[in-house]
Amino acid sequence: VRMSRSSALREYHQKRNFTRTKEPRGVLKRRTGDLFVVQKHAARRLHYDFRLELDGVLKSWAVTRGPSLSPADKRLAVRTEDHPLDYAVFEGKIPEGEYGAGSVIVWDRGRWSTEGDPHQQLAKGHLEFELDGTKLKGRWHLVHMRGRDKGGKENWLLIKVDDEYATADGGTGLLEDEPRSVKTGRTVEDVAGSEVRIRRKPGAPSAAKRAERKSPAKPTAAQPRAEISVKGAK
Ligand code: MN
């Protein structure tokens, strides 16, 4: 079953006001690629958007607790609307009041592959694939829990296969140890702060300064604050 060029991204376009959000409008691309991306999205509820390129769009799932390297962790992955390929490089702040309001970073990206037919697997509700990303590697499963769908949403599980990239205690370690964008080195907090700062009136204190006043001394171990504000500047 092939979607027409206009309908594949209809839901994506309907949900967004492109005069307000800087997310890409995007079009359906005629290409057979194998891109995967995981975007950390600090929306009202923090989640990780897991996306696999197929048929010129990004098939997407929202993983509330984020991916885990432990095969024992079965992470709920709620299927979301197909996104345009251009979305794979999107980092930024979606304004208050808009769909998905909050900050987005490219938490991981790379290539994905499968030995089977991905269309059949998707239709069957069981994708088996390998990831070659910066943070995520090795074999994974995405399994549709039919009968557990709620409110028109498909509930899937993202599960790490027990291979050389699996770890027994993969729980939250990866997410906490490697919170930064593989594209820009920023955190979702950096993105939130930097874009507020760009819009400030001349002479007004920066978002970083205001944040410091509110909650002083919140240095990150990996990077001094001064470097963060350099990275935040455009
Ligand atoms: Mn999201």
PDB file of C-alpha atoms and ligand atoms in Angstrom:
ATOM      1  CA  VAL A   1       0.000   0.000   0.000  1.00  0.00           C
ATOM      2  CA  ARG A   2       1.647   3.201  -1.160  1.00  0.00           C
ATOM      3  CA  MET A   3       0.655   6.612   0.032  1.00  0.00           C
ATOM      4  CA  SER A   4       0.477   9.395  -2.519  1.00  0.00           C
ATOM      5  CA  ARG A   5       2.960  12.238  -2.338  1.00  0.00           C
ATOM      6  CA  SER A   6       0.388  14.565  -0.851  1.00  0.00           C
ATOM      7  CA  SER A   7      -1.064  12.263   1.794  1.00  0.00           C
ATOM      8  CA  ALA A   8       2.096  10.799   3.324  1.00  0.00           C
ATOM      9  CA  LEU A   9       2.818  13.946   5.351  1.00  0.00           C
ATOM     10  CA  ARG A  10      -0.765  15.235   5.685  1.00  0.00           C
ATOM     11  CA  GLU A  11      -1.033  14.553   9.405  1.00  0.00           C
ATOM     12  CA  TYR A  12       2.394  16.116  10.017  1.00  0.00           C
ATOM     13  CA  HIS A  13       1.368  19.265   8.134  1.00  0.00           C
ATOM     14  CA  GLN A  14      -2.084  19.456   9.716  1.00  0.00           C
ATOM     15  CA  LYS A  15      -0.667  19.425  13.232  1.00  0.00           C
ATOM     16  CA  ARG A  16       1.691  22.357  12.729  1.00  0.00           C
ATOM     17  CA  ASN A  17       1.490  26.075  12.033  1.00  0.00           C
ATOM     18  CA  PHE A  18       4.607  26.802   9.984  1.00  0.00           C
ATOM     19  CA  THR A  19       4.285  30.546  10.472  1.00  0.00           C
ATOM     20  CA  ARG A  20       4.950  29.855  14.182  1.00  0.00           C
ATOM     21  CA  THR A  21       7.265  26.847  14.405  1.00  0.00           C
ATOM     22  CA  LYS A  22      10.718  26.606  12.835  1.00  0.00           C
ATOM     23  CA  GLU A  23      10.236  22.901  12.199  1.00  0.00           C
ATOM     24  CA  PRO A  24      10.707  22.071   8.500  1.00  0.00           C
ATOM     25  CA  ARG A  25       7.607  21.931   6.314  1.00  0.00           C
ATOM     26  CA  GLY A  26       9.306  19.198   4.329  1.00  0.00           C
ATOM     27  CA  VAL A  27       8.140  17.246   1.313  1.00  0.00           C
ATOM     28  CA  LEU A  28       8.008  13.558   0.521  1.00  0.00           C
ATOM     29  CA  LYS A  29      11.397  12.701  -0.979  1.00  0.00           C
ATOM     30  CA  ARG A  30      11.896  10.222  -3.768  1.00  0.00           C
ATOM     31  CA  ARG A  31      14.831   8.334  -2.333  1.00  0.00           C
ATOM     32  CA  THR A  32      15.601   5.021  -0.731  1.00  0.00           C
ATOM     33  CA  GLY A  33      17.684   5.894   2.268  1.00  0.00           C
ATOM     34  CA  ASP A  34      18.533   4.232   5.542  1.00  0.00           C
ATOM     35  CA  LEU A  35      18.795   7.134   7.941  1.00  0.00           C
ATOM     36  CA  PHE A  36      17.805   6.817  11.559  1.00  0.00           C
ATOM     37  CA  VAL A  37      17.601   9.579  14.123  1.00  0.00           C
ATOM     38  CA  VAL A  38      16.647   9.843  17.775  1.00  0.00           C
ATOM     39  CA  GLN A  39      15.572  13.310  18.868  1.00  0.00           C
ATOM     40  CA  LYS A  40      15.401  14.189  22.542  1.00  0.00           C
ATOM     41  CA  HIS A  41      12.308  16.322  22.956  1.00  0.00           C
ATOM     42  CA  ALA A  42      11.711  18.240  26.159  1.00  0.00           C
ATOM     43  CA  ALA A  43       8.016  18.790  25.554  1.00  0.00           C
ATOM     44  CA  ARG A  44       5.432  18.980  28.344  1.00  0.00           C
ATOM     45  CA  ARG A  45       6.571  15.436  28.951  1.00  0.00           C
ATOM     46  CA  LEU A  46      10.187  14.544  28.098  1.00  0.00           C
ATOM     47  CA  HIS A  47      10.521  11.808  25.477  1.00  0.00           C
ATOM     48  CA  TYR A  48      12.803  10.524  22.737  1.00  0.00           C
ATOM     49  CA  ASP A  49      11.488  10.490  19.175  1.00  0.00           C
ATOM     50  CA  PHE A  50      12.785   7.409  17.397  1.00  0.00           C
ATOM     51  CA  ARG A  51      12.691   7.716  13.597  1.00  0.00           C
ATOM     52  CA  LEU A  52      13.559   5.309  10.782  1.00  0.00           C
ATOM     53  CA  GLU A  53      13.697   6.404   7.149  1.00  0.00           C
ATOM     54  CA  LEU A  54      11.399   4.441   4.857  1.00  0.00           C
ATOM     55  CA  ASP A  55       9.795   5.428   1.536  1.00  0.00           C
ATOM     56  CA  GLY A  56      10.970   9.029   1.671  1.00  0.00           C
ATOM     57  CA  VAL A  57       9.683   9.825   5.147  1.00  0.00           C
ATOM     58  CA  LEU A  58      10.710   9.171   8.752  1.00  0.00           C
ATOM     59  CA  LYS A  59       8.558   6.495  10.406  1.00  0.00           C
ATOM     60  CA  SER A  60       8.266   7.730  13.990  1.00  0.00           C
ATOM     61  CA  TRP A  61       7.687   6.536  17.542  1.00  0.00           C
ATOM     62  CA  ALA A  62       7.751   8.542  20.781  1.00  0.00           C
ATOM     63  CA  VAL A  63       9.714   6.621  23.407  1.00  0.00           C
ATOM     64  CA  THR A  64       8.712   8.120  26.748  1.00  0.00           C
ATOM     65  CA  ARG A  65      11.519   6.667  28.833  1.00  0.00           C
ATOM     66  CA  GLY A  66      14.076   6.659  26.024  1.00  0.00           C
ATOM     67  CA  PRO A  67      15.992   3.726  24.540  1.00  0.00           C
ATOM     68  CA  SER A  68      17.737   1.289  26.879  1.00  0.00           C
ATOM     69  CA  LEU A  69      20.738  -0.914  26.173  1.00  0.00           C
ATOM     70  CA  SER A  70      19.350  -3.592  28.480  1.00  0.00           C
ATOM     71  CA  PRO A  71      17.362  -6.363  26.760  1.00  0.00           C
ATOM     72  CA  ALA A  72      15.335  -6.638  29.976  1.00  0.00           C
ATOM     73  CA  ASP A  73      13.909  -3.117  29.478  1.00  0.00           C
ATOM     74  CA  LYS A  74      10.951  -3.047  27.141  1.00  0.00           C
ATOM     75  CA  ARG A  75      10.390   0.611  26.383  1.00  0.00           C
ATOM     76  CA  LEU A  76       6.936   1.836  25.373  1.00  0.00           C
ATOM     77  CA  ALA A  77       7.111   3.437  21.919  1.00  0.00           C
ATOM     78  CA  VAL A  78       3.945   5.200  20.819  1.00  0.00           C
ATOM     79  CA  ARG A  79       3.695   5.444  17.036  1.00  0.00           C
ATOM     80  CA  THR A  80       3.409   9.018  15.807  1.00  0.00           C
ATOM     81  CA  GLU A  81       2.834  10.590  12.407  1.00  0.00           C
ATOM     82  CA  ASP A  82       5.388  10.199   9.632  1.00  0.00           C
ATOM     83  CA  HIS A  83       7.835  13.108   9.584  1.00  0.00           C
ATOM     84  CA  PRO A  84       9.622  14.611   6.560  1.00  0.00           C
ATOM     85  CA  LEU A  85      13.257  13.622   6.012  1.00  0.00           C
ATOM     86  CA  ASP A  86      14.298  17.229   6.626  1.00  0.00           C
ATOM     87  CA  TYR A  87      13.220  16.748  10.230  1.00  0.00           C
ATOM     88  CA  ALA A  88      16.257  14.541  10.873  1.00  0.00           C
ATOM     89  CA  VAL A  89      18.511  17.604  11.247  1.00  0.00           C
ATOM     90  CA  PHE A  90      16.028  19.742  13.189  1.00  0.00           C
ATOM     91  CA  GLU A  91      17.143  21.189  16.495  1.00  0.00           C
ATOM     92  CA  GLY A  92      15.361  24.079  18.076  1.00  0.00           C
ATOM     93  CA  LYS A  93      12.615  25.367  20.262  1.00  0.00           C
ATOM     94  CA  ILE A  94       8.993  24.829  19.299  1.00  0.00           C
ATOM     95  CA  PRO A  95       7.090  27.854  20.684  1.00  0.00           C
ATOM     96  CA  GLU A  96       4.630  27.708  23.579  1.00  0.00           C
ATOM     97  CA  GLY A  97       1.116  26.919  22.487  1.00  0.00           C
ATOM     98  CA  GLU A  98       2.255  25.033  19.387  1.00  0.00           C
ATOM     99  CA  TYR A  99       2.081  21.281  18.837  1.00  0.00           C
ATOM    100  CA  GLY A 100       5.017  19.652  20.678  1.00  0.00           C
ATOM    101  CA  ALA A 101       6.093  22.917  22.356  1.00  0.00           C
ATOM    102  CA  GLY A 102       9.569  22.551  23.874  1.00  0.00           C
ATOM    103  CA  SER A 103      13.200  21.976  22.852  1.00  0.00           C
ATOM    104  CA  VAL A 104      14.493  19.353  20.434  1.00  0.00           C
ATOM    105  CA  ILE A 105      18.046  18.076  19.923  1.00  0.00           C
ATOM    106  CA  VAL A 106      19.492  15.388  17.639  1.00  0.00           C
ATOM    107  CA  TRP A 107      20.409  12.939  20.385  1.00  0.00           C
ATOM    108  CA  ASP A 108      21.675  10.224  18.036  1.00  0.00           C
ATOM    109  CA  ARG A 109      21.771   9.450  14.332  1.00  0.00           C
ATOM    110  CA  GLY A 110      23.237   7.016  11.863  1.00  0.00           C
ATOM    111  CA  ARG A 111      22.149   4.248   9.525  1.00  0.00           C
ATOM    112  CA  TRP A 112      19.699   1.410  10.024  1.00  0.00           C
ATOM    113  CA  SER A 113      19.363  -1.877   8.176  1.00  0.00           C
ATOM    114  CA  THR A 114      17.206  -4.958   8.178  1.00  0.00           C
ATOM    115  CA  GLU A 115      17.571  -8.364   6.629  1.00  0.00           C
ATOM    116  CA  GLY A 116      13.870  -8.713   5.888  1.00  0.00           C
ATOM    117  CA  ASP A 117      11.412  -6.583   3.941  1.00  0.00           C
ATOM    118  CA  PRO A 118      10.780  -3.499   6.100  1.00  0.00           C
ATOM    119  CA  HIS A 119       7.329  -2.947   4.560  1.00  0.00           C
ATOM    120  CA  GLN A 120       6.199  -6.452   5.486  1.00  0.00           C
ATOM    121  CA  GLN A 121       7.694  -6.080   8.958  1.00  0.00           C
ATOM    122  CA  LEU A 122       5.941  -2.770   9.537  1.00  0.00           C
ATOM    123  CA  ALA A 123       2.617  -4.193   8.353  1.00  0.00           C
ATOM    124  CA  LYS A 124       3.103  -7.245  10.544  1.00  0.00           C
ATOM    125  CA  GLY A 125       3.960  -5.052  13.501  1.00  0.00           C
ATOM    126  CA  HIS A 126       7.407  -6.470  14.165  1.00  0.00           C
ATOM    127  CA  LEU A 127      10.524  -4.708  12.905  1.00  0.00           C
ATOM    128  CA  GLU A 128      13.910  -6.367  13.423  1.00  0.00           C
ATOM    129  CA  PHE A 129      16.823  -4.138  12.581  1.00  0.00           C
ATOM    130  CA  GLU A 130      20.382  -3.085  13.240  1.00  0.00           C
ATOM    131  CA  LEU A 131      21.472   0.428  14.185  1.00  0.00           C
ATOM    132  CA  ASP A 132      24.830   1.994  13.406  1.00  0.00           C
ATOM    133  CA  GLY A 133      24.667   5.270  15.257  1.00  0.00           C
ATOM    134  CA  THR A 134      26.991   7.231  17.507  1.00  0.00           C
ATOM    135  CA  LYS A 135      25.295   6.054  20.706  1.00  0.00           C
ATOM    136  CA  LEU A 136      22.960   3.272  19.614  1.00  0.00           C
ATOM    137  CA  LYS A 137      24.399   0.214  17.895  1.00  0.00           C
ATOM    138  CA  GLY A 138      23.595  -3.408  17.348  1.00  0.00           C
ATOM    139  CA  ARG A 139      20.287  -5.195  16.938  1.00  0.00           C
ATOM    140  CA  TRP A 140      16.868  -4.001  18.100  1.00  0.00           C
ATOM    141  CA  HIS A 141      13.197  -4.937  17.880  1.00  0.00           C
ATOM    142  CA  LEU A 142      10.129  -2.749  17.589  1.00  0.00           C
ATOM    143  CA  VAL A 143       7.016  -4.764  18.373  1.00  0.00           C
ATOM    144  CA  HIS A 144       3.423  -3.596  17.967  1.00  0.00           C
ATOM    145  CA  MET A 145       1.304  -4.686  20.946  1.00  0.00           C
ATOM    146  CA  ARG A 146      -1.955  -5.136  19.114  1.00  0.00           C
ATOM    147  CA  GLY A 147      -4.843  -4.990  21.535  1.00  0.00           C
ATOM    148  CA  ARG A 148      -2.994  -2.463  23.674  1.00  0.00           C
ATOM    149  CA  ASP A 149      -3.684   0.474  21.365  1.00  0.00           C
ATOM    150  CA  LYS A 150      -5.417   3.353  23.100  1.00  0.00           C
ATOM    151  CA  GLY A 151      -7.251   6.406  21.812  1.00  0.00           C
ATOM    152  CA  GLY A 152      -6.239   5.783  18.208  1.00  0.00           C
ATOM    153  CA  LYS A 153      -2.557   5.479  19.205  1.00  0.00           C
ATOM    154  CA  GLU A 154      -0.504   2.410  18.365  1.00  0.00           C
ATOM    155  CA  ASN A 155       1.526   1.143  21.305  1.00  0.00           C
ATOM    156  CA  TRP A 156       4.808  -0.554  20.388  1.00  0.00           C
ATOM    157  CA  LEU A 157       7.789  -1.732  22.428  1.00  0.00           C
ATOM    158  CA  LEU A 158      11.431  -0.863  21.668  1.00  0.00           C
ATOM    159  CA  ILE A 159      13.670  -3.705  22.832  1.00  0.00           C
ATOM    160  CA  LYS A 160      17.454  -4.193  22.649  1.00  0.00           C
ATOM    161  CA  VAL A 161      18.580  -7.607  21.412  1.00  0.00           C
ATOM    162  CA  ASP A 162      21.115  -9.336  23.640  1.00  0.00           C
ATOM    163  CA  ASP A 163      24.269  -8.823  21.571  1.00  0.00           C
ATOM    164  CA  GLU A 164      27.736  -7.366  22.101  1.00  0.00           C
ATOM    165  CA  TYR A 165      26.263  -3.843  22.413  1.00  0.00           C
ATOM    166  CA  ALA A 166      23.761  -4.800  25.120  1.00  0.00           C
ATOM    167  CA  THR A 167      24.439  -4.081  28.782  1.00  0.00           C
ATOM    168  CA  ALA A 168      22.703  -5.647  31.741  1.00  0.00           C
ATOM    169  CA  ASP A 169      22.209  -2.330  33.539  1.00  0.00           C
ATOM    170  CA  GLY A 170      21.447  -0.203  30.500  1.00  0.00           C
ATOM    171  CA  GLY A 171      18.498   1.376  32.286  1.00  0.00           C
ATOM    172  CA  THR A 172      19.035   5.116  32.405  1.00  0.00           C
ATOM    173  CA  GLY A 173      22.854   5.149  32.270  1.00  0.00           C
ATOM    174  CA  LEU A 174      23.142   5.946  28.582  1.00  0.00           C
ATOM    175  CA  LEU A 175      20.582   8.743  28.730  1.00  0.00           C
ATOM    176  CA  GLU A 176      22.171  10.357  31.779  1.00  0.00           C
ATOM    177  CA  ASP A 177      25.794   9.891  30.693  1.00  0.00           C
ATOM    178  CA  GLU A 178      25.284  11.107  27.139  1.00  0.00           C
ATOM    179  CA  PRO A 179      22.637  13.842  27.187  1.00  0.00           C
ATOM    180  CA  ARG A 180      24.138  15.986  24.405  1.00  0.00           C
ATOM    181  CA  SER A 181      23.320  16.464  20.748  1.00  0.00           C
ATOM    182  CA  VAL A 182      25.534  14.489  18.357  1.00  0.00           C
ATOM    183  CA  LYS A 183      25.059  17.369  15.921  1.00  0.00           C
ATOM    184  CA  THR A 184      25.954  20.420  18.030  1.00  0.00           C
ATOM    185  CA  GLY A 185      26.985  19.175  21.467  1.00  0.00           C
ATOM    186  CA  ARG A 186      24.087  21.056  23.065  1.00  0.00           C
ATOM    187  CA  THR A 187      21.643  19.805  25.660  1.00  0.00           C
ATOM    188  CA  VAL A 188      17.887  20.436  25.464  1.00  0.00           C
ATOM    189  CA  GLU A 189      18.440  22.984  28.248  1.00  0.00           C
ATOM    190  CA  ASP A 190      21.032  24.813  26.108  1.00  0.00           C
ATOM    191  CA  VAL A 191      18.570  24.949  23.215  1.00  0.00           C
ATOM    192  CA  ALA A 192      15.793  26.286  25.425  1.00  0.00           C
ATOM    193  CA  GLY A 193      18.092  28.978  26.825  1.00  0.00           C
ATOM    194  CA  SER A 194      19.868  30.018  23.645  1.00  0.00           C
ATOM    195  CA  GLU A 195      16.795  30.782  21.598  1.00  0.00           C
ATOM    196  CA  VAL A 196      15.171  32.804  24.347  1.00  0.00           C
ATOM    197  CA  ARG A 197      18.407  34.795  24.538  1.00  0.00           C
ATOM    198  CA  ILE A 198      18.405  35.586  20.820  1.00  0.00           C
ATOM    199  CA  ARG A 199      15.012  37.285  21.079  1.00  0.00           C
ATOM    200  CA  ARG A 200      15.834  39.412  24.136  1.00  0.00           C
ATOM    201  CA  LYS A 201      15.738  43.186  23.932  1.00  0.00           C
ATOM    202  CA  PRO A 202      19.101  44.962  23.813  1.00  0.00           C
ATOM    203  CA  GLY A 203      20.407  45.472  27.333  1.00  0.00           C
ATOM    204  CA  ALA A 204      18.152  42.835  28.874  1.00  0.00           C
ATOM    205  CA  PRO A 205      19.885  40.050  30.806  1.00  0.00           C
ATOM    206  CA  SER A 206      20.535  36.838  28.930  1.00  0.00           C
ATOM    207  CA  ALA A 207      18.522  33.725  29.600  1.00  0.00           C
ATOM    208  CA  ALA A 208      21.642  32.121  31.042  1.00  0.00           C
ATOM    209  CA  LYS A 209      22.102  35.049  33.449  1.00  0.00           C
ATOM    210  CA  ARG A 210      18.429  34.976  34.420  1.00  0.00           C
ATOM    211  CA  ALA A 211      18.570  31.226  34.945  1.00  0.00           C
ATOM    212  CA  GLU A 212      21.686  31.672  37.078  1.00  0.00           C
ATOM    213  CA  ARG A 213      19.927  34.206  39.279  1.00  0.00           C
ATOM    214  CA  LYS A 214      16.981  31.871  39.726  1.00  0.00           C
ATOM    215  CA  SER A 215      19.054  28.807  40.532  1.00  0.00           C
ATOM    216  CA  PRO A 216      22.722  29.616  41.050  1.00  0.00           C
ATOM    217  CA  ALA A 217      25.540  27.117  40.668  1.00  0.00           C
ATOM    218  CA  LYS A 218      24.207  24.526  38.269  1.00  0.00           C
ATOM    219  CA  PRO A 219      27.425  23.687  36.434  1.00  0.00           C
ATOM    220  CA  THR A 220      27.622  20.587  34.312  1.00  0.00           C
ATOM    221  CA  ALA A 221      30.571  18.327  34.873  1.00  0.00           C
ATOM    222  CA  ALA A 222      31.309  17.870  31.200  1.00  0.00           C
ATOM    223  CA  GLN A 223      31.335  21.482  30.098  1.00  0.00           C
ATOM    224  CA  PRO A 224      31.768  24.872  31.751  1.00  0.00           C
ATOM    225  CA  ARG A 225      28.878  27.297  31.438  1.00  0.00           C
ATOM    226  CA  ALA A 226      30.890  29.821  29.414  1.00  0.00           C
ATOM    227  CA  GLU A 227      31.296  27.332  26.609  1.00  0.00           C
ATOM    228  CA  ILE A 228      27.594  26.571  26.635  1.00  0.00           C
ATOM    229  CA  SER A 229      26.672  30.191  25.942  1.00  0.00           C
ATOM    230  CA  VAL A 230      29.154  30.332  23.051  1.00  0.00           C
ATOM    231  CA  LYS A 231      27.522  27.281  21.540  1.00  0.00           C
ATOM    232  CA  GLY A 232      24.080  28.741  22.119  1.00  0.00           C
ATOM    233  CA  ALA A 233      24.884  31.888  20.149  1.00  0.00           C
ATOM    234  CA  LYS A 234      23.976  31.823  16.478  1.00  0.00           C
TER     235      LYS A 234
HETATM  236 MN    MN B   1       8.236  14.546  20.070  1.00  0.00          MN
END
